[in-house]
Every structure is written in structure tokens, then in C-alpha cells.
PDB file of C-alpha atoms in Angstrom:
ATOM      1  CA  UNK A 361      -0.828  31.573 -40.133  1.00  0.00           C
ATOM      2  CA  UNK A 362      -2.152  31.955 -43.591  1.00  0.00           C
ATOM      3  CA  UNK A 363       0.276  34.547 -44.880  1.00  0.00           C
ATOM      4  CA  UNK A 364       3.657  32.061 -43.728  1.00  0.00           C
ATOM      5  CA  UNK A 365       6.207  31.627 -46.430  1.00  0.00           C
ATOM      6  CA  UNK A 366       9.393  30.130 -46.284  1.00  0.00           C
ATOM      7  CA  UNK A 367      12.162  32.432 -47.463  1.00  0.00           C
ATOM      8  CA  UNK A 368      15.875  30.303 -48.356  1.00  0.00           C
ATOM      9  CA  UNK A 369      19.116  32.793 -48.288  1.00  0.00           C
ATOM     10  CA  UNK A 370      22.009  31.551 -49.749  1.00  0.00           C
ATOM     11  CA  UNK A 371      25.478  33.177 -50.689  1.00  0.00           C
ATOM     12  CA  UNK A 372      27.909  32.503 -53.974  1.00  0.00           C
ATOM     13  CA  UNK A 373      31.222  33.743 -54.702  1.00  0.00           C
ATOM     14  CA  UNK A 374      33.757  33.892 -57.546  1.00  0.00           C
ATOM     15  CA  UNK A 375      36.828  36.061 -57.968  1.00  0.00           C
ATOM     16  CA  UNK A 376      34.601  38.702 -59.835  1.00  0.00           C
ATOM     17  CA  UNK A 377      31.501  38.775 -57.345  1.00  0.00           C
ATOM     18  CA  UNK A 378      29.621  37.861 -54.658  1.00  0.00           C
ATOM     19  CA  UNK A 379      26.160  37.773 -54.478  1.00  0.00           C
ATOM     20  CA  UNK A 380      23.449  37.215 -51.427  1.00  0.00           C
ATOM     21  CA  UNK A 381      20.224  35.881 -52.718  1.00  0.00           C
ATOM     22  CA  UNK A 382      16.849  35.742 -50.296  1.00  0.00           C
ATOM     23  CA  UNK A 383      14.067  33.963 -51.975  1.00  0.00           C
ATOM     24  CA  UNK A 384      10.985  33.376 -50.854  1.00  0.00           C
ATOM     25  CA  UNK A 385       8.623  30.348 -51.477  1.00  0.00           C
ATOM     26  CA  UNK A 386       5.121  29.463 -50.981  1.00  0.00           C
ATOM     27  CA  UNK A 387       4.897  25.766 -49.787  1.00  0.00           C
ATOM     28  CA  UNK A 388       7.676  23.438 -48.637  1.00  0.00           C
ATOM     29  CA  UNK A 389       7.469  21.761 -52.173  1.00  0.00           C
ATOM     30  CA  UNK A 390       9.116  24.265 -53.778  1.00  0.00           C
ATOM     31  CA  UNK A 391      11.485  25.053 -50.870  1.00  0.00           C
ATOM     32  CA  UNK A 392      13.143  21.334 -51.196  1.00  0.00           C
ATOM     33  CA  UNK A 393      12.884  21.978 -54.906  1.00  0.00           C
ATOM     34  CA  UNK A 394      15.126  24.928 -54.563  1.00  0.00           C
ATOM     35  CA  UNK A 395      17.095  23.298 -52.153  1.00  0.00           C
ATOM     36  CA  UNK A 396      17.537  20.547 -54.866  1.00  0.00           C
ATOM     37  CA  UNK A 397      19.208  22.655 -57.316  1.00  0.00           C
ATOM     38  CA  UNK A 398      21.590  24.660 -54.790  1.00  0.00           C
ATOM     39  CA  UNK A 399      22.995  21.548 -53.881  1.00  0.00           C
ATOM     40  CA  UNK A 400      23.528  20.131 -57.660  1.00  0.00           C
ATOM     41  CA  UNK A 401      25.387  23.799 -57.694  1.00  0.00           C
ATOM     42  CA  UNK A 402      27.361  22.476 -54.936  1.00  0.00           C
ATOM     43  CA  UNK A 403      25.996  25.469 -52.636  1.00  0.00           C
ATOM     44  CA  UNK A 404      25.621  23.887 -49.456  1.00  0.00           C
ATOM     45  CA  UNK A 405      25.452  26.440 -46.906  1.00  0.00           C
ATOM     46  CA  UNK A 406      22.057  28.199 -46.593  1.00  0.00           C
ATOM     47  CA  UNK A 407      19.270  29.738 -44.102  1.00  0.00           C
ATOM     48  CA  UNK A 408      15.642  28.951 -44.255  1.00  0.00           C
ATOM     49  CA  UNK A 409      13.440  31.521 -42.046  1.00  0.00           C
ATOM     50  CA  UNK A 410       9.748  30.819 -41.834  1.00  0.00           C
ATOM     51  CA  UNK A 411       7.615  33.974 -41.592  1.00  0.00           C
ATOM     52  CA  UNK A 412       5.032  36.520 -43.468  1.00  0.00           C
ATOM     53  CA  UNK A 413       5.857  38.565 -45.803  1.00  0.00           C
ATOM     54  CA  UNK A 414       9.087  40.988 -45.190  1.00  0.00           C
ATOM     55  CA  UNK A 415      10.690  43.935 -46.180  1.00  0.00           C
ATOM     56  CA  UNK A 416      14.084  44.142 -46.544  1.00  0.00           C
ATOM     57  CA  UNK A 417      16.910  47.055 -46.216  1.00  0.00           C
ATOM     58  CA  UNK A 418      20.298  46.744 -47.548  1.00  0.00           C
ATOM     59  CA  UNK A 419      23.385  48.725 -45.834  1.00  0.00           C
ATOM     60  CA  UNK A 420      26.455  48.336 -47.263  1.00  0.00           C
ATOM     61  CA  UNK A 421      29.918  49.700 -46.350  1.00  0.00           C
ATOM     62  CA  UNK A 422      33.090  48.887 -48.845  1.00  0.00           C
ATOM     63  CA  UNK A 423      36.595  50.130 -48.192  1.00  0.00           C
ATOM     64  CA  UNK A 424      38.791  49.802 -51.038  1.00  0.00           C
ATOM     65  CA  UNK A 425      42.482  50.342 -50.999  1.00  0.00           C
ATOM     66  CA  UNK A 426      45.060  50.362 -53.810  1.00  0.00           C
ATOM     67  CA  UNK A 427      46.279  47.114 -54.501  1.00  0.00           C
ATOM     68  CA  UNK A 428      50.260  46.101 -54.490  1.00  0.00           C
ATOM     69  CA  UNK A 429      51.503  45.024 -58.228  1.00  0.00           C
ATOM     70  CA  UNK A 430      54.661  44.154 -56.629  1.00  0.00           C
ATOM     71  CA  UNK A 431      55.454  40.441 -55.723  1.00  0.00           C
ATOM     72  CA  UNK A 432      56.770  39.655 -52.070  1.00  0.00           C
ATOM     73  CA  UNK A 433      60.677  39.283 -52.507  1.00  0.00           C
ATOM     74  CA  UNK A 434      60.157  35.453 -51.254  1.00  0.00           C
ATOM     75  CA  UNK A 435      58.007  34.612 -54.267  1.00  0.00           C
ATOM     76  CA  UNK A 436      61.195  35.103 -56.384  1.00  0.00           C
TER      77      UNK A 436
END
């Protein structure tokens, strides 16, 4: 298959966000290049899919709820 690309998806989090990231790459060079520099980033969990070119749709549901201010009694 001519068209075949690797695509890496990999996931990061802090307390402020959280962000999904789905890159694709042209040759398995620069696949184990990126996979390089996740893991100096200490990102070691990741997916590699091998596959022509896709489209992608994002659908995304968030609750969000008031948060508490108050500490449990126990913390005192």
C-alpha cells in the first residue's frame, strides 16, 4: 500500500488540561523519532495504528458540577 502511514496517539495531563494528540508520520524513521522524544517526556503510554490517510470526528460530552470549598471534618 502506497498511501500507508503510521499515525502515534498519545495522551498528557496536568491539573489545568488534558490533551489527546494523533499524529501521523510518513516512514518508520520518523515514527521511532517521535517515539524518542515522548519517552525523554516521560510519556510512555501510546498507540501506533498503521493505515491510509483518515478522517477524524471528535464527540465530546463534559458534565460539570459545582465544586465543594468546604474541607471534610476529618481533614481538621
Amino acid at each position: 500500500m502506497a498511501n500507508d502511514r503510521f499515525f502515534l496517539i498519545y495522551q498528557e495531563a496536568s491539573d489545568e488540561e488534558c490533551l489527546l494528540t494523533i499524529q501521523p508520520y510518513k516512514n518508520q524513521q520518523e515514527l521511532a523519532e517521535a517515539i524518542n522524544q515522548l519517552s525523554a517526556r516521560q510519556v510512555e503510554e501510546y498507540t501506533i495504528i498503521k493505515g491510509k490517510k483518515m478522517k477524524a470526528t471528535l464527540k465530546l460530552a463534559v458534565e460539570l458540577t459545582e465544586a465543594d470549598d468546604v474541607e471534610d471534618a476529618e481533614d481538621e
